[in-house]
Structures are given as C-alpha cells and as structure tokens.
Amino acid sequence: MSKIIVLMGAPGAGKGTQARLLQERLNLPQISTGDIFRGLKDSQTSLAKEVREIMTQGQLVPDELTTQLVRERTGRDDCRNGYILDGFPRTPTQALSLETLAAEQEKEIVPVLIDLPADTLEKRMTGRRNCPVCGEIYNVYFKPPRFDNVCDVHADTQLIHRADDNPETVRARLVTFELQTRPLMEYYNQRNLLRIVDGARDPELIYRDIEAIVGA
Ligand code: AMP
C-alpha cells in the first residue's frame, strides 16, 4: 500500500527541510498547507484576506477549508504512489478527515514527529530565510547562506523572511501548536502509530531516520 508520510512537529522543527529532502529523493510530491496558504499572498479575494489575517495572528485556518484543499490536492494524479504532508493535520478534526481520505485513497498513514526542545524553536523561526526561486531554506543562525541574504544557487535572488516568522507571531504560533496540535501526537501515540525522530541534529541524520521509518 502506498504511504502518506505525515511530518509533524512544532513550527521551526524542520518539517519543511525534511519534506524537501523526501520529495527530492523519494520522488513523491510534498504538500505543505502553509505553502498553499502563502500562495494566496497576492490575491485580493475576501477569503485570501481572511487567511492572511489568521496567519498573521499565528492561528489556524478553519478545518473545513484546509481539509478541502488537501482533499483536492491529494486527489491529483501525482499523488497516486503516495505523498508527503507538511503541516497537515494540525487538529484532531483534520486527523479524522485524513483517515477518511486515506481509506478512500487506499493509503497508509505514517506519522513522524520531528522532536525539538521548545527553547530552540523560536530562533529556528526568527532566523529562517527562504529562496523564492528554489525554496531552499536557510537560517541566519544555523545555516547561513554563503553571501549575506542571497541564495547559494540563485545568486541574484534576495532571500525572503516569512511574514509570520516575526517574534510576535512566532510566539502565537507556538502557543497554537501546544493547544491545538500537541493533542494529535497523543492521539497517534496511543494507537502506536507515532514514530519520533530527534530533530536537534544535522538534517542528513534526521533524514536517514525518516527514510528508515518510511521503509524507502
Ligand atoms: P506552516 O508553514 O506550516 O508553519 O503554516 C503557516 C500558517 O498557515 C500556520 O501558522 C496557519 O495559520 C496556516 N496553516 C498551515 N497549515 C494549516 C493547517 N493544517 N490547518 C490550519 N492552518 C494551517
């Protein structure tokens, strides 16, 4: 049965970095609900404005909308042999929807928690920078680009600092995680499904653990 690799963890734990590696190396699509919502940044519809406001406040987009987006995206042909979810599910309701979806798609859910101490997370997020061309993720503290604020590969491209990676929103996002997403870990743990990897290491080492878990 093909797999739905669910990368879980607090914001800043490294889900995006691992999702990118898995996508490249396992040739499976990576679906990041955060990226989908950020893709609405130039849209002027009232829905897009509402989503932006929710993101700025570090809160969660309503379950129904989020689930609908995931259902639509994962129904596409490229997801046939499995896919990687980065940032979904984030609430127990979303987890239940994912179960329905997995049953319909005849796929197995493999939840992997990237675990990291809370005191590291804030710096991971406030230091984070992305290349808008290739999506490469840098960090001014932990993984600086070779030259200040430009991508190593796309040297003429300034890196982007996510709007919701400012200290105030970061704190709100961490609270949201503890209140709304942490219970999910318990849910998967009780069913003996949750696999945990230590996120305070080199991304390559973390990747190796995840690769072993998903049996690639
Ligand atoms: P991320 O890039 O995963 O940190 O997501 C950025 C923001 O998008 C979050 O802080 C939420 O506002 C929103 N978001 C992403 N994924 C979800 C989700 N599964 N459910 C609700 N909101 C989400």
Coordinates of C-alpha atoms and ligand atoms in Angstrom, one line a residue:
M1 CA 0.0 0.0 0.0
S2 CA 1.4 3.4 -0.8
K3 CA 2.1 5.8 2.0
I4 CA 1.1 9.2 3.3
I5 CA 4.1 10.4 5.1
V6 CA 2.9 12.9 7.7
L7 CA 5.6 15.2 9.0
M8 CA 4.6 16.5 12.4
G9 CA 6.3 18.8 14.8
A10 CA 6.2 22.4 16.2
P11 CA 6.8 25.2 13.8
G12 CA 10.5 25.5 13.3
A13 CA 11.2 21.8 14.0
G14 CA 12.4 21.3 10.4
K15 CA 9.4 19.8 8.7
G16 CA 9.9 21.8 5.6
T17 CA 13.6 20.9 5.2
Q18 CA 12.8 17.2 5.6
A19 CA 9.8 17.4 3.3
R20 CA 12.0 18.9 0.6
L21 CA 14.6 16.1 1.0
L22 CA 12.0 13.4 0.9
Q23 CA 10.4 14.9 -2.2
E24 CA 13.7 15.1 -4.0
R25 CA 15.0 11.7 -3.0
L26 CA 11.8 9.6 -2.9
N27 CA 10.2 11.4 -5.8
L28 CA 7.0 11.9 -4.0
P29 CA 5.1 15.2 -4.0
Q30 CA 5.4 17.3 -0.9
I31 CA 2.2 19.1 0.1
S32 CA 2.6 21.9 2.5
T33 CA -0.7 23.6 3.6
G34 CA 1.3 26.6 4.8
D35 CA 2.8 27.0 1.3
I36 CA -0.6 26.7 -0.2
F37 CA -1.9 29.5 2.1
R38 CA 1.2 31.6 1.5
G39 CA 0.5 31.3 -2.2
L40 CA -2.6 33.4 -1.7
K41 CA -0.4 36.4 -0.7
D42 CA -1.2 38.5 -3.8
S43 CA -4.9 37.5 -4.0
Q44 CA -7.4 40.2 -3.1
T45 CA -10.4 37.9 -2.5
S46 CA -12.1 38.2 0.9
L47 CA -11.1 34.6 1.6
A48 CA -7.4 35.3 0.9
K49 CA -7.5 38.4 3.1
E50 CA -9.1 36.3 5.9
V51 CA -6.4 33.6 5.6
R52 CA -3.7 36.2 5.7
E53 CA -5.2 37.8 8.9
I54 CA -5.4 34.3 10.5
M55 CA -1.7 33.6 9.6
T56 CA -0.5 37.0 10.9
Q57 CA -2.2 36.2 14.2
G58 CA -0.5 32.8 14.4
Q59 CA -3.8 31.0 14.4
L60 CA -5.2 28.2 12.3
V61 CA -7.2 28.4 9.1
P62 CA -10.6 26.7 9.6
D63 CA -10.6 22.9 9.4
E64 CA -13.1 22.7 6.6
L65 CA -11.3 24.9 4.2
T66 CA -7.9 23.3 5.0
T67 CA -9.3 19.8 4.6
Q68 CA -11.0 20.6 1.3
L69 CA -7.7 22.0 -0.1
V70 CA -5.8 18.8 1.0
R71 CA -8.5 16.6 -0.5
E72 CA -8.4 18.4 -3.8
R73 CA -4.6 18.5 -4.0
T74 CA -4.0 14.8 -3.0
G75 CA -6.6 13.7 -5.5
R76 CA -4.3 14.6 -8.3
D77 CA -2.5 12.1 -10.3
D78 CA 1.0 12.8 -9.0
C79 CA -0.2 11.6 -5.5
R80 CA -1.1 8.1 -6.8
N81 CA 2.1 6.5 -5.4
G82 CA 2.0 8.3 -2.1
Y83 CA 2.8 11.8 -0.9
I84 CA 4.3 13.8 2.0
L85 CA 2.2 16.1 4.1
D86 CA 4.0 19.0 5.8
G87 CA 1.8 20.9 8.2
F88 CA -1.4 18.8 8.0
P89 CA -3.1 17.5 10.1
R90 CA -2.9 20.2 12.8
T91 CA -6.1 19.4 14.7
P92 CA -7.9 16.3 15.8
T93 CA -10.7 17.1 13.3
Q94 CA -8.1 17.3 10.5
A95 CA -6.7 14.0 11.6
L96 CA -10.0 12.3 11.4
S97 CA -10.6 13.8 7.9
L98 CA -7.2 12.5 6.9
E99 CA -8.2 9.0 8.0
T100 CA -11.3 9.1 5.8
L101 CA -9.2 10.3 2.9
A102 CA -6.5 7.7 3.4
A103 CA -9.2 4.9 3.4
E104 CA -10.7 6.3 0.2
Q105 CA -7.3 6.5 -1.4
E106 CA -6.2 3.1 -0.1
K107 CA -3.1 4.6 1.5
E108 CA -1.4 4.0 4.8
I109 CA -0.7 7.0 7.2
V110 CA 2.8 7.2 8.6
P111 CA 3.0 10.0 11.2
V112 CA 6.6 11.1 12.0
L113 CA 7.2 13.6 14.8
I114 CA 10.4 15.7 14.5
D115 CA 11.0 16.5 18.1
L116 CA 12.9 19.6 19.2
P117 CA 13.2 21.3 22.6
A118 CA 10.9 24.4 22.8
D119 CA 13.8 26.8 23.5
T120 CA 15.4 26.2 20.1
L121 CA 12.2 26.7 18.1
E122 CA 11.9 30.4 18.4
K123 CA 15.4 31.0 17.0
R124 CA 14.8 28.5 14.2
M125 CA 11.8 30.5 13.1
T126 CA 13.0 34.1 13.5
G127 CA 16.3 33.1 11.8
R128 CA 14.7 31.4 8.9
R129 CA 15.1 32.7 5.3
N130 CA 13.8 31.1 2.0
C131 CA 14.9 31.4 -1.6
P132 CA 11.8 32.5 -3.6
V133 CA 13.1 30.7 -6.7
C134 CA 14.1 27.2 -5.5
G135 CA 12.5 27.2 -2.0
E136 CA 15.8 26.4 -0.3
I137 CA 15.6 27.0 3.5
Y138 CA 18.4 28.9 5.2
N139 CA 18.8 30.1 8.8
V140 CA 20.9 33.1 9.8
Y141 CA 21.9 31.4 13.0
F142 CA 22.2 27.7 12.0
K143 CA 22.6 27.6 8.2
P144 CA 23.6 30.9 6.8
P145 CA 23.9 31.4 3.0
R146 CA 27.4 31.9 1.7
F147 CA 26.7 35.5 1.0
D148 CA 24.5 37.7 3.1
N149 CA 20.8 37.3 2.3
V150 CA 21.2 35.7 -1.2
C151 CA 20.6 32.1 -2.2
D152 CA 23.8 30.0 -2.8
V153 CA 22.3 28.7 -6.0
H154 CA 20.4 31.7 -7.3
A155 CA 23.0 34.4 -6.5
D156 CA 20.9 37.3 -7.9
T157 CA 18.0 36.4 -5.6
Q158 CA 17.4 38.0 -2.3
L159 CA 16.1 35.6 0.4
I160 CA 12.7 36.1 1.9
H161 CA 11.8 36.3 5.5
R162 CA 8.3 34.9 6.1
A163 CA 5.8 37.5 7.3
D164 CA 4.7 35.1 10.1
D165 CA 8.3 34.5 11.3
N166 CA 8.4 37.7 13.3
P167 CA 8.9 37.3 17.0
E168 CA 5.3 38.2 18.0
T169 CA 3.6 35.8 15.5
V170 CA 6.2 33.1 16.3
R171 CA 5.2 33.1 19.9
A172 CA 1.5 32.9 19.0
R173 CA 2.2 30.0 16.6
L174 CA 4.0 28.1 19.3
V175 CA 1.0 28.6 21.7
T176 CA -1.4 27.4 18.9
F177 CA 0.8 24.3 18.4
E178 CA 0.7 23.4 22.1
L179 CA -3.0 23.9 22.4
Q180 CA -4.3 22.5 19.1
T181 CA -1.7 20.3 17.6
R182 CA 0.0 18.7 20.5
P183 CA -3.1 16.6 21.4
L184 CA -2.6 14.9 18.0
M185 CA 0.7 13.4 19.0
E186 CA -1.1 11.8 21.9
Y187 CA -3.8 10.5 19.5
Y188 CA -1.3 8.9 17.2
N189 CA 0.9 7.7 20.1
Q190 CA -2.0 5.9 21.8
R191 CA -2.6 4.0 18.6
N192 CA 1.1 3.0 18.4
L193 CA 1.5 4.8 15.1
L194 CA 3.7 7.7 16.1
R195 CA 7.4 7.5 15.2
I196 CA 9.7 10.1 16.8
V197 CA 13.0 11.4 15.5
D198 CA 15.4 13.7 17.3
G199 CA 15.2 17.0 15.4
A200 CA 18.2 18.6 17.2
R201 CA 20.7 17.1 14.7
D202 CA 22.2 17.5 11.2
P203 CA 19.3 17.4 8.7
E204 CA 21.0 14.5 6.9
L205 CA 20.9 12.4 10.1
I206 CA 17.3 13.2 10.7
Y207 CA 16.6 12.3 7.0
R208 CA 18.2 8.9 7.4
D209 CA 16.0 8.1 10.4
I210 CA 12.9 9.2 8.5
E211 CA 13.9 7.2 5.5
A212 CA 14.3 4.1 7.6
I213 CA 10.9 4.6 9.2
V214 CA 9.1 5.0 5.9
G215 CA 11.0 2.0 4.5
A216 CA 12.3 3.8 1.5
Ligands
AMP1 P1 3.4 26.5 8.2 O1 4.1 27.0 7.0 O2 3.1 25.0 8.2 O3 4.1 26.9 9.5 O4 2.0 27.2 8.2 C1 1.9 28.6 8.3 C2 0.5 29.0 8.7 O5 -0.5 28.5 7.8 C3 0.0 28.5 10.0 O6 0.5 29.2 11.1 C4 -1.5 28.5 9.9 O7 -2.0 29.8 10.1 C5 -1.7 28.1 8.4 N1 -1.8 26.6 8.3 C6 -0.9 25.8 7.7 N2 -1.3 24.5 7.8 C7 -2.5 24.5 8.4 C8 -3.4 23.5 8.8 N3 -3.2 22.2 8.6 N4 -4.6 23.9 9.5 C9 -4.8 25.2 9.7 N5 -4.0 26.2 9.4 C10 -2.8 25.9 8.8

